[in-house]
Amino acid sequence: MINKAKPKIWYGGDYNPDQWEKPVWDEDLRMFKLAGIDVATLNVFAWALNQPDERTYTFDWLDEMMDKLHADGAGVCLATSTGAHPAWMAKRYPDVLRVDFDGRKRKFGGRHNSCPNSPTYRKYSVRMAEKLAERYKDHPALLIWHVSNEYGGYCYCDNCAEAFREWLKARYGSLDVVNRVWNTRFWGHTFYDWDEIVPPNALSEEWRGWNGRTATNFQGISLDYCRFQSDSLLECYKLEYAALKKHTPDVPVTTNMMGAFKELDYRKWARHLDVVSWDNYPSLDTPYSYTAMMHDLMRGLKDGQPFMLMEQTPSQQNWQPYNSLKRPGVMRLWSYQAVAHGADTVMFFQLRRSIGACEKYHGAVIEHVGHEHTRVFRECAELGAELHKLGDAVLDSRVQAKVAILFDWDNWWAVELSSGPTIALKYVEEAHKFYDALYQAGISADMIGADADLGGYDVVIAPVLYMVKPGVADRIERFVNEGGKFVTTYFSGIVDENDRVTLGGYPGELRKVLGIWSEEIDALLPSQSNRIVMKRTDGGLRQSYAASMLCDLVHSEGAEVVAEYGEDFYKGMPALTVNKCGSGEAWYLATSPETAFLRDWLPGLCADAGVKPHLQEVPSGVETTLRVKDGRRLLFVLNHNADAVDVKLGNVGGTDLLSGKPLSGTVSLAGRGVWIIELQ
Ligand code: GLA
Ligand code: ZN
């Protein structure tokens, strides 16, 4: 657990005193105290300030601020500042500048813009990390390292091209294997020399496709380039990590992630982080279940270990198209939503608003008016006091879920690089449909990687498991044989890890466990739909549901047909099947159903597996999770509605840690209210 040095939910966030003159600092520190802020993330974008030229390093401002914060009893999340390189570096060493998707060599500007394979970037970023570690290794305020910032973006420069070839050599050993896994006899692409291989951007294999997504002629090349760029940035992170650990082996290290961020395989990254941290920026109309899923996705990266909420806005955003205010109570509610899903910190971007540039209209604890008499400050201060009272009660507890949704970055890339059968298929949206159906029923889910242990779950759902990586089918089979319920969908079991089709009939490696053969896949126009006609309507199921997007034309090979198509030439063919295997079941949903179907069907399937919601009746807009530690069970109940609701606790009861009140029976939960009930 990271919070040992400060055993409470850390409260604070990004603070940029380096943008301000000193008189402002003391005012800030005074207000931090008022707000109960005890952690400041410093130095995120101060590289150019700390290193004015190649040989000079100056950290006076940072020394002083670290000391001041420590004197005030606050700790520091210390960033290495390598998320934006200095202008002098770009001028002198253009290799730090990226080449973009369109093949243009970038000039200095923006941030998160360094070529990950630039020798200059690697040398100076690691050197900066090392300087900081040497300097602050014994500083009592240092709590955790924050490497760079929100890594992301791909580069297509010549250094990357060279590094890509080396990466391929390490992965495949020979050009023969590369030619085979990429199927390069297609369109006459056989490579005879490594340096014939070039990065796949708009100058070569890729273009911006129908839906704005990257399209490619060669899925194998593009998929490997995603893996390679993710690995290249990861290598930059790992080099800084090693430099930091050399001097501070016991200080945890993280980098801030961004939820369902496509470019980086976060599951792979997480192995190299001591703790996962992430930045949560929902907009006013983001479904609560989507935010919940993102928290669960981040928690799943390290198999359930608590994570850090590194950033959220106290109220307003600046980079969304419409930047709504967080309504009164919403910041507190969403902070507890993060905690309910496993966060052990509540941190903001930012503690004080900038005076200029593009984030000056981004909300902050301290607004431009400069004093504490604002709605936002008051809400922040109230939460600060409350978190102080809560102490260590929830720290290091684990979220309990018996249902898992499998989410895999390789699969995501492959699904969305696919040319056909439909541009409507969006992997995150598909996963969210299933997550949301569980969420509405009050059933918690873990979001797990394709390599995760399935043993602890009763139900495993793998939406659109298009790519089946080595060993995955075996583990699914074992899970089912041992009594688990497995659910997968349309467009699953089609390809191997290199996007080569598994021959012999879809769904390939999953065909046996599912007991079906999918002969063809129909893609429906947006205006078209089909129907799922149920053969049984027990458990509150309707007789028929709408279906759209994709329809697999399935033959049963032993599976029981539970529903059929109601329209078109494949009317009467299976739309939903279940195959009994060992003591478990493997379900195949052959088409994309309307929301009502998943909401009607999934809770029953979970109940059959012995999985129940935390509360018997969950009012609409109320979210529940359970965090458990040393036999203590903490039930989080969050009311996303603006108005109060009556919550029937039924046979559940205990003390609300926030109000100190005992709760049982039917109790009214205030609009945007929160309980953390320690169950008896
Ligand atoms: C990200 C970055 C911050 C800031 C915020 C604004 O999360 O990490 O530096 O730009 O967005 O929302
Ligand atoms: Zn590059």
XYZ file of C-alpha atoms and ligand atoms in Angstrom:
693
model
C 0.000 0.000 0.000
C 1.296 3.444 -0.934
C -0.399 5.417 1.834
C 1.737 4.039 4.658
C 3.667 7.274 5.156
C 0.383 9.194 5.336
C -2.282 6.682 6.327
C -5.413 8.358 5.005
C -6.924 8.976 1.601
C -4.432 11.383 0.074
C -6.045 14.655 -0.880
C -4.522 17.271 -3.166
C -3.331 17.363 -6.745
C -1.307 19.072 -9.460
C 0.185 22.297 -8.211
C 2.290 24.598 -10.374
C 3.932 27.211 -8.118
C 6.629 27.385 -10.795
C 4.124 29.472 -12.796
C 3.774 31.986 -9.966
C 5.752 34.522 -7.986
C 6.492 33.805 -4.357
C 3.905 35.977 -2.597
C 1.248 33.768 -4.137
C 2.834 30.653 -2.649
C 2.128 31.576 0.944
C -1.474 32.347 0.135
C -1.742 28.972 -1.566
C -0.294 27.148 1.399
C -2.670 28.923 3.735
C -5.614 27.838 1.612
C -4.346 24.262 1.231
C -4.494 24.000 4.990
C -8.033 25.329 5.004
C -9.012 22.771 2.390
C -7.374 19.841 4.165
C -5.002 19.345 1.233
C -2.083 17.176 2.236
C -0.480 16.089 -1.057
C 0.787 18.284 -3.881
C 1.929 16.976 -7.241
C 4.862 19.192 -8.173
C 7.121 19.683 -11.138
C 4.918 18.147 -13.836
C 5.931 20.552 -16.586
C 9.019 22.299 -15.214
C 11.740 20.669 -17.317
C 12.588 23.865 -19.229
C 12.685 25.852 -15.997
C 14.892 23.355 -14.172
C 17.286 22.820 -17.031
C 17.861 26.091 -18.913
C 20.574 24.548 -21.072
C 22.417 21.355 -21.631
C 24.662 21.537 -18.603
C 22.783 23.681 -16.078
C 20.285 22.334 -13.562
C 18.546 24.601 -11.018
C 16.008 23.437 -8.509
C 15.811 26.339 -6.079
C 12.083 26.855 -6.393
C 11.471 23.159 -5.931
C 13.753 22.920 -2.885
C 11.893 25.758 -1.301
C 8.424 24.476 -2.101
C 9.211 20.938 -0.945
C 10.405 22.386 2.368
C 7.405 24.627 2.748
C 4.951 21.827 2.080
C 6.752 19.596 4.512
C 6.703 22.297 7.176
C 2.941 22.392 6.688
C 2.614 18.649 7.114
C 1.919 17.982 3.424
C 3.626 15.432 1.220
C 4.753 15.594 -2.383
C 3.967 13.500 -5.420
C 7.066 14.469 -7.345
C 6.928 14.462 -11.120
C 9.998 13.990 -13.260
C 8.808 16.729 -15.669
C 9.675 14.793 -18.818
C 6.221 15.099 -20.407
C 7.330 18.182 -22.348
C 10.893 18.746 -23.590
C 12.530 22.198 -23.493
C 12.584 24.349 -26.637
C 16.375 24.563 -26.625
C 16.544 20.787 -26.815
C 14.235 20.633 -29.830
C 16.304 23.297 -31.583
C 19.636 21.690 -30.896
C 18.587 18.031 -31.189
C 15.718 17.684 -33.651
C 15.642 13.935 -33.041
C 13.474 14.658 -29.973
C 10.735 15.884 -32.333
C 8.258 13.369 -33.664
C 7.217 12.601 -37.212
C 3.424 12.483 -37.277
C 0.878 10.198 -38.928
C 0.961 12.274 -42.114
C 4.735 12.027 -42.258
C 5.396 15.625 -41.182
C 8.396 16.362 -39.008
C 7.041 18.313 -36.065
C 8.515 21.544 -34.782
C 8.690 22.598 -31.147
C 5.284 23.020 -29.475
C 2.669 21.364 -27.310
C 3.557 18.572 -24.912
C 3.660 14.775 -24.758
C 5.530 15.191 -27.977
C 8.946 13.540 -27.651
C 9.975 10.724 -29.934
C 10.249 7.702 -27.637
C 13.197 6.361 -29.604
C 15.116 9.621 -29.651
C 18.560 9.056 -28.120
C 18.527 12.671 -26.927
C 15.159 12.336 -25.200
C 16.154 9.128 -23.488
C 19.492 10.504 -22.347
C 18.160 13.752 -20.921
C 14.904 12.413 -19.473
C 16.756 9.723 -17.572
C 19.372 12.190 -16.459
C 16.639 14.497 -15.138
C 14.981 11.640 -13.240
C 18.326 10.758 -11.730
C 19.122 14.360 -10.731
C 15.760 14.608 -8.970
C 16.197 11.274 -7.227
C 19.677 12.164 -6.025
C 18.524 15.526 -4.791
C 15.325 14.570 -3.013
C 16.013 10.999 -1.957
C 16.056 11.930 1.713
C 13.492 14.668 1.566
C 10.817 13.925 4.147
C 8.029 15.320 1.939
C 8.672 12.867 -0.892
C 5.806 10.347 -0.997
C 5.761 9.015 -4.536
C 7.281 9.549 -7.989
C 5.142 10.617 -10.932
C 7.030 9.809 -14.139
C 6.400 12.118 -17.094
C 2.685 12.766 -17.675
C -0.059 10.984 -19.586
C 2.220 9.130 -21.995
C 0.717 8.804 -25.453
C 1.006 9.531 -29.165
C 2.871 7.625 -31.842
C 5.942 8.634 -33.806
C 6.938 7.516 -37.304
C 10.455 8.955 -37.606
C 13.542 7.208 -38.917
C 14.773 6.409 -35.414
C 11.449 4.737 -34.744
C 11.668 2.864 -38.060
C 15.070 1.505 -37.071
C 13.900 0.610 -33.589
C 10.804 -1.071 -35.060
C 13.016 -3.395 -37.099
C 14.998 -4.289 -33.966
C 11.754 -4.874 -32.089
C 10.581 -7.196 -34.862
C 13.879 -9.097 -34.840
C 13.517 -9.656 -31.111
C 9.902 -10.758 -31.410
C 10.064 -12.962 -34.503
C 13.730 -13.885 -34.947
C 13.716 -13.923 -38.734
C 12.221 -12.137 -41.713
C 10.662 -15.420 -42.803
C 8.528 -15.434 -39.691
C 7.626 -11.764 -40.155
C 6.578 -12.459 -43.739
C 4.464 -15.374 -42.572
C 2.684 -13.698 -39.647
C 1.952 -10.581 -41.688
C 0.886 -12.684 -44.666
C 3.022 -10.519 -46.938
C 2.429 -12.569 -50.073
C -0.812 -10.603 -50.145
C -0.372 -7.585 -52.480
C 3.207 -8.562 -53.218
C 4.734 -7.382 -49.961
C 7.404 -10.049 -49.367
C 10.341 -8.452 -47.533
C 13.919 -9.582 -48.305
C 15.766 -7.135 -46.089
C 14.840 -5.673 -42.706
C 15.255 -2.116 -43.899
C 12.538 -2.589 -46.502
C 10.102 -2.408 -43.582
C 8.826 1.117 -42.896
C 6.444 2.473 -40.237
C 2.808 2.125 -41.289
C 1.443 5.682 -41.428
C -0.341 7.747 -44.072
C 2.786 7.616 -46.243
C 2.628 3.822 -46.372
C -0.079 1.357 -45.245
C -2.533 3.472 -43.282
C -5.089 6.202 -43.797
C -7.939 7.796 -41.885
C -10.880 5.532 -42.489
C -14.662 5.847 -42.655
C -15.198 6.680 -39.019
C -12.042 8.702 -38.416
C -10.298 5.591 -37.189
C -6.989 4.426 -38.524
C -7.488 2.044 -41.432
C -4.792 -0.213 -42.818
C -3.953 -2.515 -45.682
C -1.986 -4.818 -43.395
C -3.480 -5.522 -39.991
C -0.382 -7.484 -38.961
C 1.998 -4.572 -39.575
C -0.292 -2.000 -37.978
C -0.981 -4.170 -34.955
C 2.721 -4.696 -34.382
C 3.338 -0.981 -34.749
C 0.804 -0.293 -31.973
C 2.568 -2.840 -29.788
C 5.945 -1.390 -30.688
C 5.003 2.232 -29.980
C 3.368 1.244 -26.697
C 6.551 -0.660 -25.810
C 8.767 2.252 -26.895
C 7.039 4.696 -24.578
C 7.042 2.033 -21.883
C 10.791 1.719 -22.323
C 11.154 5.466 -21.681
C 9.124 5.036 -18.523
C 11.155 2.008 -17.440
C 14.447 3.840 -17.922
C 13.268 6.657 -15.669
C 11.895 4.103 -13.214
C 15.291 2.435 -12.950
C 17.032 5.798 -12.449
C 14.622 6.679 -9.633
C 14.865 3.275 -7.959
C 18.640 3.441 -7.936
C 18.448 6.203 -5.331
C 15.019 5.656 -3.788
C 14.300 1.913 -3.864
C 11.473 2.257 -1.348
C 9.601 5.179 -2.872
C 6.719 3.984 -5.067
C 6.655 5.018 -8.718
C 3.681 5.638 -10.967
C 2.685 7.426 -14.143
C -0.792 8.794 -14.719
C -3.003 6.823 -17.097
C -6.204 7.801 -18.864
C -8.752 4.993 -18.581
C -9.687 3.433 -21.916
C -6.783 5.056 -23.747
C -6.256 3.102 -26.907
C -2.649 3.841 -27.773
C -0.977 2.138 -24.834
C -1.401 -1.424 -23.643
C -1.950 -0.403 -20.032
C -2.202 -3.990 -18.852
C 1.371 -4.537 -19.974
C 2.482 -1.172 -18.571
C 0.946 -1.857 -15.175
C 3.476 -4.608 -14.458
C 6.098 -1.872 -14.280
C 4.149 0.522 -12.060
C 4.198 0.191 -8.285
C 0.696 1.600 -8.222
C -1.737 2.465 -10.993
C -2.871 6.077 -11.118
C -5.285 7.691 -13.522
C -6.983 10.919 -14.561
C -10.769 10.904 -14.592
C -12.538 13.514 -16.718
C -16.147 12.557 -17.354
C -18.405 15.201 -18.838
C -21.855 16.093 -17.600
C -23.461 13.482 -19.840
C -20.984 10.626 -19.381
C -22.990 7.658 -18.077
C -22.127 6.966 -14.436
C -21.646 3.357 -15.401
C -19.005 4.371 -17.919
C -16.991 6.174 -15.249
C -17.474 3.164 -12.976
C -16.181 0.881 -15.727
C -13.107 3.059 -16.201
C -12.300 2.875 -12.491
C -12.705 -0.896 -12.637
C -10.557 -1.102 -15.750
C -7.793 0.800 -13.976
C -8.149 -1.334 -10.842
C -7.963 -4.505 -12.920
C -4.615 -3.541 -14.429
C -2.905 -4.692 -11.256
C -5.411 -7.412 -10.416
C -7.445 -5.421 -7.927
C -4.723 -3.533 -6.091
C -6.027 -0.090 -4.984
C -5.190 2.717 -7.376
C -4.741 6.475 -7.233
C -7.222 8.970 -8.545
C -4.426 11.242 -9.740
C -6.515 13.928 -11.411
C -10.087 15.113 -11.666
C -11.366 18.645 -11.978
C -12.851 20.294 -8.898
C -15.567 21.596 -11.192
C -14.925 22.747 -14.745
C -12.985 21.418 -17.710
C -11.506 23.397 -20.575
C -10.836 20.875 -23.314
C -14.255 19.357 -23.711
C -16.554 20.911 -26.309
C -18.984 22.066 -23.614
C -17.414 22.538 -20.221
C -20.182 22.255 -17.663
C -19.762 23.022 -14.009
C -19.946 20.119 -11.618
C -23.229 20.677 -9.844
C -23.134 21.137 -6.045
C -22.291 17.799 -4.452
C -21.106 16.171 -7.672
C -17.380 16.596 -7.023
C -17.793 14.889 -3.648
C -19.996 12.163 -5.130
C -17.577 11.407 -7.968
C -14.647 11.447 -5.568
C -16.355 8.762 -3.514
C -17.256 6.908 -6.686
C -13.532 6.563 -7.326
C -12.961 5.403 -3.749
C -15.880 2.981 -4.008
C -14.134 1.371 -6.979
C -10.763 1.087 -5.282
C -9.062 4.503 -5.225
C -6.998 5.333 -2.160
C -6.373 8.947 -3.202
C -8.568 11.830 -4.332
C -6.529 14.328 -6.292
C -7.237 17.223 -8.589
C -5.977 18.936 -11.597
C -5.341 21.632 -10.418
C -4.814 23.380 -7.111
C -4.525 26.878 -8.605
C -5.733 28.071 -12.018
C -3.130 29.330 -14.491
C -3.138 32.968 -15.523
C -2.499 32.241 -19.191
C -2.476 29.631 -21.974
C -5.036 26.946 -22.698
C -5.774 25.715 -19.192
C -6.637 29.034 -17.594
C -10.328 28.136 -17.779
C -9.765 24.704 -16.294
C -11.269 24.506 -12.813
C -9.075 24.580 -9.728
C -9.376 24.484 -5.983
C -8.164 28.100 -5.965
C -9.926 30.088 -8.671
C -8.788 33.309 -10.377
C -10.434 35.390 -7.674
C -7.654 34.126 -5.435
C -9.504 33.586 -2.147
C -11.341 30.794 -0.418
C -14.841 32.277 -0.563
C -16.051 30.337 -3.565
C -18.501 27.463 -3.957
C -15.806 25.237 -5.385
C -13.361 25.940 -2.584
C -16.016 25.353 0.059
C -16.924 21.989 -1.444
C -13.256 21.037 -1.644
C -12.672 22.053 1.962
C -15.702 20.082 3.169
C -14.471 16.980 1.421
C -10.971 17.560 2.792
C -12.327 17.621 6.338
C -14.433 14.532 5.733
C -11.524 12.541 4.316
C -9.473 13.554 7.305
C -12.142 12.109 9.609
C -12.403 8.931 7.542
C -8.724 8.290 8.267
C -7.456 4.899 7.171
C -10.827 3.107 7.270
C -10.965 2.138 3.601
C -7.269 2.093 2.741
C -5.980 -1.012 1.048
C -9.360 -2.732 1.124
C -10.300 -4.779 -1.954
C -13.353 -4.421 -4.152
C -15.352 -7.649 -4.289
C -16.716 -8.899 -7.608
C -17.666 -12.379 -8.786
C -18.246 -11.333 -12.376
C -15.429 -10.383 -14.718
C -15.436 -8.661 -18.084
C -12.439 -9.482 -20.192
C -10.829 -6.435 -21.808
C -7.704 -6.702 -23.903
C -5.738 -4.005 -25.738
C -4.439 -6.287 -28.509
C -8.007 -7.326 -29.172
C -9.156 -3.688 -29.162
C -6.522 -2.722 -31.735
C -7.319 -5.730 -33.899
C -11.108 -5.259 -33.797
C -10.809 -1.636 -34.845
C -8.067 -2.139 -37.448
C -10.230 -4.756 -39.121
C -11.373 -4.014 -42.644
C -14.912 -5.374 -42.395
C -17.445 -6.520 -41.499
C -18.721 -3.196 -40.076
C -17.436 0.210 -39.045
C -20.104 0.334 -36.333
C -18.213 -2.013 -34.041
C -16.510 -0.112 -31.244
C -14.827 -2.301 -28.701
C -15.150 -0.077 -25.624
C -18.823 0.537 -26.376
C -19.471 -3.178 -26.651
C -17.755 -3.829 -23.322
C -19.739 -0.985 -21.795
C -23.075 -2.467 -22.906
C -22.391 -5.537 -20.805
C -20.903 -3.580 -17.930
C -23.881 -1.235 -17.896
C -26.421 -4.070 -17.776
C -24.662 -5.449 -14.685
C -24.303 -1.976 -13.179
C -28.016 -1.218 -13.529
C -28.731 -4.444 -11.648
C -26.284 -3.506 -8.896
C -23.842 -6.273 -9.784
C -20.152 -5.425 -9.478
C -17.714 -6.500 -12.155
C -13.956 -6.645 -12.412
C -12.417 -5.606 -15.707
C -9.675 -8.142 -16.295
C -6.907 -8.731 -18.808
C -6.844 -11.696 -21.179
C -4.008 -13.122 -19.084
C -5.821 -12.777 -15.742
C -6.673 -15.682 -13.481
C -10.331 -16.648 -14.005
C -10.405 -18.909 -10.962
C -12.093 -16.545 -8.522
C -15.075 -15.708 -10.754
C -18.490 -17.281 -11.229
C -19.227 -15.479 -14.489
C -16.744 -14.329 -17.132
C -17.954 -12.202 -20.038
C -15.750 -11.642 -23.072
C -17.501 -9.181 -25.400
C -16.202 -9.410 -28.970
C -13.271 -11.689 -28.186
C -12.169 -11.405 -31.808
C -8.523 -12.203 -31.117
C -7.787 -15.312 -29.093
C -4.218 -15.121 -27.852
C -2.228 -18.249 -26.987
C -3.522 -20.047 -23.915
C -6.733 -18.024 -23.623
C -9.053 -20.650 -25.117
C -7.593 -23.321 -22.809
C -8.140 -21.189 -19.750
C -11.705 -20.443 -20.782
C -12.348 -24.160 -21.312
C -10.947 -24.985 -17.893
C -13.019 -22.228 -16.307
C -16.194 -23.626 -17.863
C -15.376 -27.250 -17.089
C -14.857 -26.311 -13.477
C -18.326 -24.810 -13.237
C -17.985 -21.227 -14.487
C -20.426 -19.473 -16.761
C -18.720 -17.963 -19.794
C -20.393 -15.517 -22.171
C -19.047 -14.349 -25.494
C -20.492 -12.691 -28.556
C -20.614 -12.064 -32.288
C -17.236 -11.572 -33.946
C -15.341 -13.728 -31.464
C -12.753 -16.457 -31.880
C -11.831 -15.272 -35.362
C -8.065 -14.621 -35.342
C -4.824 -15.438 -33.562
C -2.477 -12.914 -31.955
C -1.205 -11.828 -35.384
C -4.659 -11.242 -36.805
C -4.426 -14.436 -38.892
C -7.730 -16.236 -39.194
C -8.039 -19.486 -37.278
C -9.021 -21.803 -40.108
C -11.613 -24.538 -39.943
C -14.677 -22.486 -39.038
C -15.561 -19.611 -36.701
C -15.353 -19.177 -33.728
C -12.045 -20.962 -34.153
C -10.448 -21.942 -30.886
C -13.710 -21.268 -29.019
C -15.776 -23.516 -31.277
C -15.505 -26.581 -29.078
C -16.373 -24.946 -25.770
C -19.269 -23.038 -27.346
C -20.560 -26.053 -29.291
C -21.362 -24.003 -32.393
C -20.149 -23.162 -35.886
C -20.673 -19.675 -37.231
C -20.851 -19.991 -41.002
C -21.295 -16.358 -42.083
C -21.430 -12.903 -40.497
C -24.023 -10.433 -41.754
C -23.383 -6.712 -41.229
C -26.586 -4.704 -40.928
C -27.017 -1.187 -42.249
C -27.698 1.370 -39.504
C -31.307 1.454 -40.701
C -31.729 -2.331 -40.491
C -32.525 -4.559 -37.564
C -33.372 -8.155 -36.830
C -35.062 -9.777 -33.856
C -33.943 -12.124 -31.123
C -36.890 -14.433 -30.479
C -36.660 -16.220 -27.131
C -37.601 -19.874 -26.935
C -38.114 -19.503 -23.182
C -39.398 -16.422 -21.417
C -38.770 -17.388 -17.813
C -37.110 -14.940 -15.401
C -38.849 -11.851 -16.765
C -37.547 -12.153 -20.327
C -39.642 -10.714 -23.121
C -40.559 -12.803 -26.097
C -38.548 -10.767 -28.555
C -35.803 -8.143 -28.637
C -34.337 -6.002 -31.379
C -30.868 -6.841 -32.705
C -28.549 -4.840 -34.935
C -25.029 -4.324 -36.291
C -23.833 -7.907 -36.745
C -25.657 -11.200 -37.068
C -23.665 -14.421 -37.045
C -25.297 -17.277 -38.919
C -24.790 -20.045 -36.408
C -25.255 -23.815 -36.452
C -25.458 -25.673 -33.189
C -22.866 -28.392 -32.730
C -24.245 -29.595 -29.435
C -25.236 -26.269 -27.894
C -28.821 -25.695 -26.832
C -30.556 -22.982 -28.852
C -32.080 -20.472 -26.441
C -33.188 -17.844 -28.971
C -33.536 -17.595 -32.745
C -33.518 -14.847 -35.344
C -36.939 -13.498 -36.199
C -36.257 -11.972 -39.619
C -34.459 -12.291 -42.923
C -33.261 -15.410 -44.714
C -31.663 -16.669 -41.491
C -34.917 -16.470 -39.537
C -35.040 -19.507 -37.248
C -31.268 -19.847 -36.984
C -29.743 -19.584 -33.481
C -29.257 -16.090 -32.035
C -28.352 -17.233 -28.509
C -26.913 -20.609 -27.536
C -25.631 -22.306 -24.411
C -23.282 -25.248 -24.315
C -22.971 -27.333 -21.168
C -19.372 -28.333 -20.597
C -18.150 -30.109 -17.463
C -20.094 -28.444 -14.696
C -20.286 -25.053 -16.406
C -21.879 -23.300 -19.357
C -20.578 -21.433 -22.399
C -22.982 -18.902 -23.945
C -22.819 -17.406 -27.417
C -24.769 -14.279 -28.252
C -24.698 -14.165 -32.042
C -25.924 -10.613 -32.534
C -25.796 -7.193 -30.900
C -28.967 -6.861 -28.823
C -30.898 -3.830 -27.697
C -30.064 -2.646 -24.169
C -33.225 -4.143 -22.684
C -32.134 -7.645 -23.596
C -28.877 -7.477 -21.626
C -30.670 -5.846 -18.697
C -33.306 -8.584 -18.666
C -30.979 -11.478 -19.331
C -27.660 -10.938 -17.558
C -28.904 -10.549 -13.950
C -30.727 -13.892 -14.267
C -27.639 -15.588 -15.626
C -25.640 -14.158 -12.713
C -28.284 -15.285 -10.216
C -28.070 -18.824 -11.644
C -24.346 -18.645 -10.951
C -25.051 -17.549 -7.373
C -24.079 -13.916 -7.975
C -26.422 -11.392 -6.432
C -26.477 -7.603 -6.184
C -25.235 -6.050 -2.928
C -28.764 -4.810 -2.202
C -31.904 -6.699 -3.114
C -33.521 -3.662 -4.681
C -31.409 -0.963 -6.251
C -33.242 2.286 -7.054
C -32.405 3.776 -10.440
C -29.346 6.026 -10.298
C -28.020 4.392 -7.145
C -24.661 2.661 -7.309
C -23.283 0.120 -4.856
C -19.891 -1.492 -4.373
C -18.285 -3.480 -1.607
C -14.728 -2.993 -0.360
C -13.395 -5.570 2.074
C -10.395 -5.586 4.382
C -9.475 -7.877 7.261
C -13.027 -9.137 7.490
C -14.448 -5.599 7.574
C -17.026 -5.097 4.862
C -17.672 -1.562 3.611
C -20.753 -1.079 1.457
C -20.627 2.073 -0.654
C -24.020 3.452 -1.655
C -23.937 6.430 -4.021
C -26.975 8.363 -5.155
C -26.333 9.895 -8.567
C -29.793 11.452 -8.597
C -30.235 15.119 -7.720
C -33.129 14.124 -5.441
C -33.298 11.902 -2.386
C -34.272 8.247 -2.826
C -35.527 5.631 -0.414
C -33.073 2.771 -0.179
C -34.318 -0.534 1.179
C -31.386 -2.010 2.999
C -33.325 -5.219 3.695
C -31.278 -7.577 5.796
C -28.196 -5.379 5.413
C -27.293 -2.890 8.107
C -24.441 -1.141 9.847
C -22.872 2.193 10.599
C -22.304 4.876 7.996
C -18.684 5.901 8.416
C -19.327 9.377 7.001
C -22.175 10.423 9.299
C -21.493 8.001 12.147
C -25.166 6.988 12.075
C -26.501 3.444 12.282
C -28.519 2.526 9.182
C -31.068 -0.250 8.703
C -34.454 -0.867 7.138
C -35.600 1.700 4.591
C -33.572 4.902 4.715
C -33.653 8.059 2.649
C -30.367 8.843 0.905
C -29.991 12.512 0.008
C -29.629 13.651 -3.600
C -25.975 13.056 -4.589
C -25.540 11.547 -1.151
C -23.062 8.865 -0.159
C -22.943 6.209 2.530
C -20.022 4.047 3.433
C -21.749 1.459 5.580
C -19.559 -0.755 7.690
C -21.708 -3.873 7.633
C -22.448 -5.782 10.803
C -4.548 15.970 -18.119
C -3.136 16.385 -17.795
C -3.068 17.655 -17.010
C -4.099 18.652 -17.487
C -5.460 18.020 -17.438
C -6.556 18.955 -17.819
O -5.080 15.050 -17.284
O -2.410 15.399 -17.141
O -1.771 18.164 -17.159
O -3.803 19.027 -18.783
O -5.487 16.950 -18.321
O -7.795 18.330 -17.768
Zn 10.308 8.568 -33.535
